[in-house]
mmCIF file of C-alpha atoms in Angstrom:
data_model
loop_
_atom_site.group_PDB
_atom_site.id
_atom_site.type_symbol
_atom_site.label_atom_id
_atom_site.label_comp_id
_atom_site.label_asym_id
_atom_site.label_seq_id
_atom_site.Cartn_x
_atom_site.Cartn_y
_atom_site.Cartn_z
ATOM 1 C CA MET A 819 -10.915 28.385 -8.302
ATOM 2 C CA THR A 820 -10.430 24.749 -9.290
ATOM 3 C CA SER A 821 -13.073 22.498 -7.785
ATOM 4 C CA ILE A 822 -12.061 19.328 -5.992
ATOM 5 C CA ARG A 823 -13.722 17.237 -8.707
ATOM 6 C CA GLU A 824 -11.500 18.742 -11.415
ATOM 7 C CA LEU A 825 -8.157 17.832 -9.858
ATOM 8 C CA PRO A 826 -6.031 15.737 -12.265
ATOM 9 C CA LEU A 827 -5.616 12.503 -10.336
ATOM 10 C CA GLU A 828 -5.456 10.165 -13.319
ATOM 11 C CA LYS A 829 -2.124 8.610 -14.124
ATOM 12 C CA PRO A 830 -0.151 10.273 -16.928
ATOM 13 C CA LYS A 831 -0.273 8.366 -20.194
ATOM 14 C CA GLY A 832 2.793 6.370 -21.227
ATOM 15 C CA LYS A 833 5.813 5.291 -19.224
ATOM 16 C CA ARG A 834 8.529 7.418 -17.681
ATOM 17 C CA ALA A 835 12.148 6.361 -17.385
ATOM 18 C CA SER A 836 13.262 6.027 -13.784
ATOM 19 C CA ARG A 837 16.504 7.643 -12.635
ATOM 20 C CA PHE A 838 17.155 5.098 -9.909
ATOM 21 C CA LYS A 839 20.328 3.069 -9.692
ATOM 22 C CA GLY A 840 20.978 -0.343 -8.257
ATOM 23 C CA ALA A 841 18.027 -2.362 -9.493
ATOM 24 C CA SER A 842 18.533 -5.307 -11.795
ATOM 25 C CA GLN A 843 19.335 -4.408 -15.384
ATOM 26 C CA GLU A 844 17.269 -7.427 -16.299
ATOM 27 C CA GLY A 845 14.363 -6.198 -14.222
ATOM 28 C CA ALA A 846 11.841 -6.243 -17.055
ATOM 29 C CA ALA A 847 12.333 -9.992 -17.379
ATOM 30 C CA ARG A 848 11.171 -10.422 -13.760
ATOM 31 C CA THR A 849 7.829 -8.718 -14.160
ATOM 32 C CA VAL A 850 4.872 -10.818 -13.072
ATOM 33 C CA LYS A 851 1.569 -10.949 -14.900
ATOM 34 C CA LEU A 852 -1.273 -10.171 -12.520
ATOM 35 C CA SER A 853 -4.463 -12.010 -13.445
ATOM 36 C CA PRO A 854 -7.564 -11.135 -11.388
ATOM 37 C CA MET A 855 -9.246 -14.020 -9.579
ATOM 38 C CA ASN A 856 -12.584 -12.239 -9.087
ATOM 39 C CA ASP A 857 -14.441 -9.089 -10.080
ATOM 40 C CA ASN A 858 -13.122 -6.966 -7.215
ATOM 41 C CA GLN A 859 -9.520 -7.876 -8.007
ATOM 42 C CA ARG A 860 -10.245 -6.848 -11.602
ATOM 43 C CA LEU A 861 -11.522 -3.472 -10.347
ATOM 44 C CA TYR A 862 -8.426 -3.157 -8.159
ATOM 45 C CA LEU A 863 -6.014 -3.766 -11.041
ATOM 46 C CA ASN A 864 -7.917 -1.368 -13.278
ATOM 47 C CA ALA A 865 -7.735 1.269 -10.541
ATOM 48 C CA LEU A 866 -3.962 0.815 -10.283
ATOM 49 C CA ASP A 867 -3.662 1.171 -14.056
ATOM 50 C CA THR A 868 -5.609 4.417 -14.189
ATOM 51 C CA SER A 869 -5.385 6.220 -10.846
ATOM 52 C CA GLN A 870 -2.624 7.738 -8.731
ATOM 53 C CA GLN A 871 -4.341 6.894 -5.459
ATOM 54 C CA VAL A 872 -6.352 3.796 -4.567
ATOM 55 C CA ILE A 873 -8.077 2.956 -1.285
ATOM 56 C CA VAL A 874 -8.441 -0.778 -0.660
ATOM 57 C CA CYS A 875 -10.255 -2.307 2.287
ATOM 58 C CA GLY A 876 -11.629 -5.674 3.252
ATOM 59 C CA SER A 877 -10.928 -9.054 4.782
ATOM 60 C CA SER A 878 -7.554 -10.729 5.089
ATOM 61 C CA GLY A 879 -6.689 -13.118 2.287
ATOM 62 C CA THR A 880 -8.300 -11.118 -0.514
ATOM 63 C CA GLY A 881 -5.005 -10.157 -2.180
ATOM 64 C CA LYS A 882 -4.910 -6.517 -1.073
ATOM 65 C CA THR A 883 -1.239 -6.500 -0.122
ATOM 66 C CA TYR A 884 -0.065 -9.089 -2.660
ATOM 67 C CA ILE A 885 -1.477 -7.157 -5.614
ATOM 68 C CA ALA A 886 -0.109 -3.806 -4.405
ATOM 69 C CA ALA A 887 3.372 -5.216 -3.753
ATOM 70 C CA THR A 888 3.498 -7.117 -7.058
ATOM 71 C CA TYR A 889 2.315 -4.064 -8.984
ATOM 72 C CA ALA A 890 5.001 -1.983 -7.258
ATOM 73 C CA ALA A 891 7.635 -4.634 -8.064
ATOM 74 C CA ASN A 892 6.667 -4.563 -11.743
ATOM 75 C CA MET A 893 6.911 -0.770 -11.921
ATOM 76 C CA TYR A 894 10.290 -0.894 -10.167
ATOM 77 C CA ALA A 895 11.605 -3.654 -12.449
ATOM 78 C CA ASN A 896 10.466 -1.707 -15.515
ATOM 79 C CA ARG A 897 12.201 1.410 -14.151
ATOM 80 C CA GLU A 898 8.960 3.408 -14.118
ATOM 81 C CA ILE A 899 9.510 4.592 -10.526
ATOM 82 C CA ASP A 900 12.526 5.595 -8.459
ATOM 83 C CA LYS A 901 11.417 4.153 -5.131
ATOM 84 C CA ILE A 902 9.127 1.759 -3.322
ATOM 85 C CA ILE A 903 8.114 3.035 0.110
ATOM 86 C CA LEU A 904 6.464 0.774 2.685
ATOM 87 C CA THR A 905 4.896 2.247 5.803
ATOM 88 C CA ARG A 906 2.319 1.456 8.455
ATOM 89 C CA PRO A 907 1.013 3.089 11.645
ATOM 90 C CA ASN A 908 1.445 2.357 15.332
ATOM 91 C CA VAL A 909 5.037 1.166 15.157
ATOM 92 C CA SER A 910 6.969 3.416 17.489
ATOM 93 C CA VAL A 911 10.693 3.782 18.019
ATOM 94 C CA GLY A 912 10.150 3.110 21.694
ATOM 95 C CA LYS A 913 9.123 0.049 23.621
ATOM 96 C CA ASP A 914 7.729 -2.103 20.788
ATOM 97 C CA LEU A 915 10.620 -1.654 18.382
ATOM 98 C CA GLY A 916 13.138 -1.682 21.184
ATOM 99 C CA TYR A 917 12.867 -5.432 21.513
ATOM 100 C CA PHE A 918 14.351 -5.886 18.055
ATOM 101 C CA PRO A 919 18.093 -5.391 17.451
ATOM 102 C CA GLY A 920 19.621 -3.162 14.812
ATOM 103 C CA THR A 921 18.746 0.062 13.034
ATOM 104 C CA LEU A 922 15.268 1.567 12.768
ATOM 105 C CA GLU A 923 14.947 -0.059 9.337
ATOM 106 C CA GLU A 924 15.945 -3.451 10.757
ATOM 107 C CA LYS A 925 13.570 -3.003 13.677
ATOM 108 C CA PHE A 926 10.707 -2.173 11.299
ATOM 109 C CA ALA A 927 11.393 -5.139 8.980
ATOM 110 C CA PRO A 928 9.194 -7.653 10.880
ATOM 111 C CA TRP A 929 6.174 -5.375 10.388
ATOM 112 C CA ALA A 930 7.025 -4.906 6.700
ATOM 113 C CA ALA A 931 7.495 -8.657 6.163
ATOM 114 C CA PRO A 932 4.203 -9.261 4.256
ATOM 115 C CA VAL A 933 5.221 -6.753 1.572
ATOM 116 C CA LEU A 934 8.914 -7.665 1.642
ATOM 117 C CA ASP A 935 8.061 -11.332 1.097
ATOM 118 C CA VAL A 936 6.226 -10.439 -2.104
ATOM 119 C CA LEU A 937 9.000 -8.119 -3.316
ATOM 120 C CA ASN A 938 11.596 -10.848 -2.704
ATOM 121 C CA GLU A 939 9.452 -13.335 -4.609
ATOM 122 C CA GLN A 940 8.869 -11.048 -7.583
ATOM 123 C CA LEU A 941 12.154 -9.129 -7.853
ATOM 124 C CA GLY A 942 14.605 -11.565 -6.293
ATOM 125 C CA LYS A 943 16.199 -11.195 -2.874
ATOM 126 C CA GLY A 944 19.413 -9.708 -4.290
ATOM 127 C CA THR A 945 17.575 -6.890 -6.069
ATOM 128 C CA VAL A 946 15.546 -6.127 -2.941
ATOM 129 C CA GLU A 947 18.635 -6.085 -0.692
ATOM 130 C CA THR A 948 20.421 -3.801 -3.158
ATOM 131 C CA GLY A 949 17.372 -1.543 -3.299
ATOM 132 C CA ILE A 950 17.208 -1.293 0.487
ATOM 133 C CA LYS A 951 20.934 -0.491 0.782
ATOM 134 C CA SER A 952 20.707 2.213 -1.903
ATOM 135 C CA GLY A 953 17.520 3.707 -0.447
ATOM 136 C CA ASN A 954 15.391 2.800 -3.469
ATOM 137 C CA ILE A 955 13.288 0.460 -1.336
ATOM 138 C CA GLU A 956 12.431 2.087 1.959
ATOM 139 C CA MET A 957 10.649 0.805 5.054
ATOM 140 C CA ALA A 958 9.651 3.277 7.735
ATOM 141 C CA PRO A 959 7.031 3.725 10.481
ATOM 142 C CA LEU A 960 4.354 6.259 9.624
ATOM 143 C CA SER A 961 5.465 8.355 12.599
ATOM 144 C CA THR A 962 8.725 9.180 10.784
ATOM 145 C CA MET A 963 7.034 10.569 7.661
ATOM 146 C CA ARG A 964 6.234 14.076 8.940
ATOM 147 C CA GLY A 965 8.089 16.821 7.082
ATOM 148 C CA ARG A 966 9.006 14.614 4.134
ATOM 149 C CA SER A 967 7.888 14.800 0.496
ATOM 150 C CA PHE A 968 7.655 11.895 -1.916
ATOM 151 C CA LYS A 969 7.876 11.844 -5.701
ATOM 152 C CA ASN A 970 8.425 9.238 -8.427
ATOM 153 C CA ALA A 971 7.506 6.492 -5.976
ATOM 154 C CA PHE A 972 5.076 3.667 -5.302
ATOM 155 C CA ILE A 973 3.900 4.083 -1.707
ATOM 156 C CA ILE A 974 2.039 1.402 0.237
ATOM 157 C CA LEU A 975 0.375 2.385 3.508
ATOM 158 C CA ASP A 976 -0.527 -0.951 5.094
ATOM 159 C CA GLU A 977 -2.766 -1.557 8.129
ATOM 160 C CA ALA A 978 -4.315 1.851 7.433
ATOM 161 C CA GLN A 979 -7.293 1.099 9.691
ATOM 162 C CA ASN A 980 -5.024 1.929 12.634
ATOM 163 C CA THR A 981 -4.035 5.406 11.479
ATOM 164 C CA THR A 982 -5.497 8.317 13.356
ATOM 165 C CA VAL A 983 -7.101 11.124 11.362
ATOM 166 C CA PRO A 984 -4.112 13.480 11.952
ATOM 167 C CA GLU A 985 -1.727 10.716 10.846
ATOM 168 C CA MET A 986 -3.707 10.117 7.685
ATOM 169 C CA LYS A 987 -3.830 13.850 6.932
ATOM 170 C CA MET A 988 -0.074 14.069 7.416
ATOM 171 C CA PHE A 989 0.540 11.066 5.148
ATOM 172 C CA LEU A 990 -1.689 12.223 2.289
ATOM 173 C CA THR A 991 -0.093 15.657 2.227
ATOM 174 C CA ARG A 992 3.390 14.109 1.772
ATOM 175 C CA ILE A 993 2.511 12.879 -1.733
ATOM 176 C CA GLY A 994 4.242 14.650 -4.619
ATOM 177 C CA LYS A 995 4.413 14.156 -8.375
ATOM 178 C CA ASP A 996 4.515 10.848 -10.249
ATOM 179 C CA CYS A 997 3.467 8.747 -7.265
ATOM 180 C CA THR A 998 1.136 5.787 -7.028
ATOM 181 C CA VAL A 999 -0.357 5.394 -3.554
ATOM 182 C CA VAL A 1000 -2.180 2.369 -2.158
ATOM 183 C CA ILE A 1001 -3.937 2.836 1.177
ATOM 184 C CA ASN A 1002 -4.679 -0.630 2.429
ATOM 185 C CA GLY A 1003 -6.561 -1.884 5.478
ATOM 186 C CA ASP A 1004 -9.469 -3.699 7.082
ATOM 187 C CA ILE A 1005 -11.787 -1.393 9.006
ATOM 188 C CA LYS A 1006 -13.241 -4.361 10.898
ATOM 189 C CA GLN A 1007 -9.826 -4.936 12.459
ATOM 190 C CA SER A 1008 -9.317 -1.346 13.567
ATOM 191 C CA ASP A 1009 -7.953 -0.942 17.084
ATOM 192 C CA ILE A 1010 -9.119 2.679 17.299
ATOM 193 C CA GLY A 1011 -12.740 2.324 16.157
ATOM 194 C CA SER A 1012 -14.546 5.408 14.876
ATOM 195 C CA HIS A 1013 -11.351 7.489 15.103
ATOM 196 C CA SER A 1014 -9.757 5.549 12.226
ATOM 197 C CA GLY A 1015 -8.141 7.688 9.554
ATOM 198 C CA LEU A 1016 -9.081 5.065 6.963
ATOM 199 C CA SER A 1017 -12.767 5.387 7.834
ATOM 200 C CA LYS A 1018 -12.483 9.173 7.655
ATOM 201 C CA ILE A 1019 -10.900 9.345 4.190
ATOM 202 C CA ILE A 1020 -13.430 6.865 2.790
ATOM 203 C CA HIS A 1021 -16.151 9.142 4.160
ATOM 204 C CA LEU A 1022 -14.478 12.255 2.708
ATOM 205 C CA ALA A 1023 -13.882 10.657 -0.686
ATOM 206 C CA LYS A 1024 -17.559 9.704 -0.959
ATOM 207 C CA LYS A 1025 -18.883 12.974 0.496
ATOM 208 C CA HIS A 1026 -16.820 15.188 -1.806
ATOM 209 C CA TYR A 1027 -16.944 12.870 -4.842
ATOM 210 C CA LEU A 1028 -13.158 12.669 -4.956
ATOM 211 C CA PRO A 1029 -11.837 10.845 -8.041
ATOM 212 C CA ILE A 1030 -10.185 8.134 -5.945
ATOM 213 C CA PRO A 1031 -11.232 4.501 -6.494
ATOM 214 C CA ILE A 1032 -12.367 2.682 -3.347
ATOM 215 C CA ILE A 1033 -12.149 -1.090 -3.650
ATOM 216 C CA GLU A 1034 -14.086 -2.951 -0.963
ATOM 217 C CA PHE A 1035 -13.423 -6.679 -0.687
ATOM 218 C CA GLY A 1036 -15.815 -9.033 1.076
ATOM 219 C CA VAL A 1037 -15.621 -12.541 2.476
ATOM 220 C CA ASP A 1038 -16.544 -13.982 -0.922
ATOM 221 C CA ASP A 1039 -13.359 -12.416 -2.353
ATOM 222 C CA ILE A 1040 -10.973 -14.370 -0.077
ATOM 223 C CA VAL A 1041 -8.517 -16.285 -2.273
ATOM 224 C CA ARG A 1042 -5.746 -17.225 0.201
ATOM 225 C CA SER A 1043 -7.275 -20.598 1.098
ATOM 226 C CA ASP A 1044 -10.539 -22.275 2.078
ATOM 227 C CA ILE A 1045 -9.208 -22.585 5.637
ATOM 228 C CA CYS A 1046 -8.595 -18.836 5.825
ATOM 229 C CA LYS A 1047 -12.081 -18.154 4.477
ATOM 230 C CA MET A 1048 -13.676 -20.641 6.889
ATOM 231 C CA TRP A 1049 -12.097 -18.994 9.949
ATOM 232 C CA ILE A 1050 -12.887 -15.446 8.873
ATOM 233 C CA ILE A 1051 -16.530 -16.415 8.391
ATOM 234 C CA ALA A 1052 -16.558 -18.035 11.841
ATOM 235 C CA PHE A 1053 -14.943 -15.029 13.544
ATOM 236 C CA GLU A 1054 -17.305 -12.583 11.827
ATOM 237 C CA ALA A 1055 -20.313 -14.702 12.825
ATOM 238 C CA GLU A 1056 -19.226 -14.278 16.451
ATOM 239 C CA GLY A 1057 -18.586 -10.549 16.015
ATOM 240 C CA LEU A 1058 -14.862 -11.010 16.617
#
């Protein structure tokens, strides 16, 4: 029986040609060089280069989402993946989304805005709109993922601190071949406390020595702005 430590979770060597249609033929020209601004960002980029799954947690403003979205945009532009999938928990089809007009995708867009903003910046708005229309760039609440299977995709689970353990189990068992998965969140901002699926998988990864990099950003890693850093320090000092 294969032990959990022997599972092949490293990325395959070399590039694969994507089968997707609709992205810019000049996509490679739009790739963005990612240069780390601190040691933890360097670890994060190295993890994305070498691992199929990466867990990233820490304060706002540390580049967690920006790096994941830019990395996904580069893979998409270079035709190394078929799809980019954006998801997050606690966005229901009921009362909360009901206030927004349009389809489920249109209703979900405000919650996906942080990632979409980066994709628009890196790929160009036209490429992103084409990708959304063709299904190559997909935005969906985590609650709609049950029963699905993903392959040849870059998947970003944002705000993962608010997943329940069953939700996280469901999400992780959707992952198929040739996927890169970033699980991104800030445990300190969890609305469900000790029941957080993000906390649980970090515990499991460490307990069972799973070959999944865990990047933990701190206040010193905040790069968004000095104002952002100042307020986060103040809030944390007050336990907020």
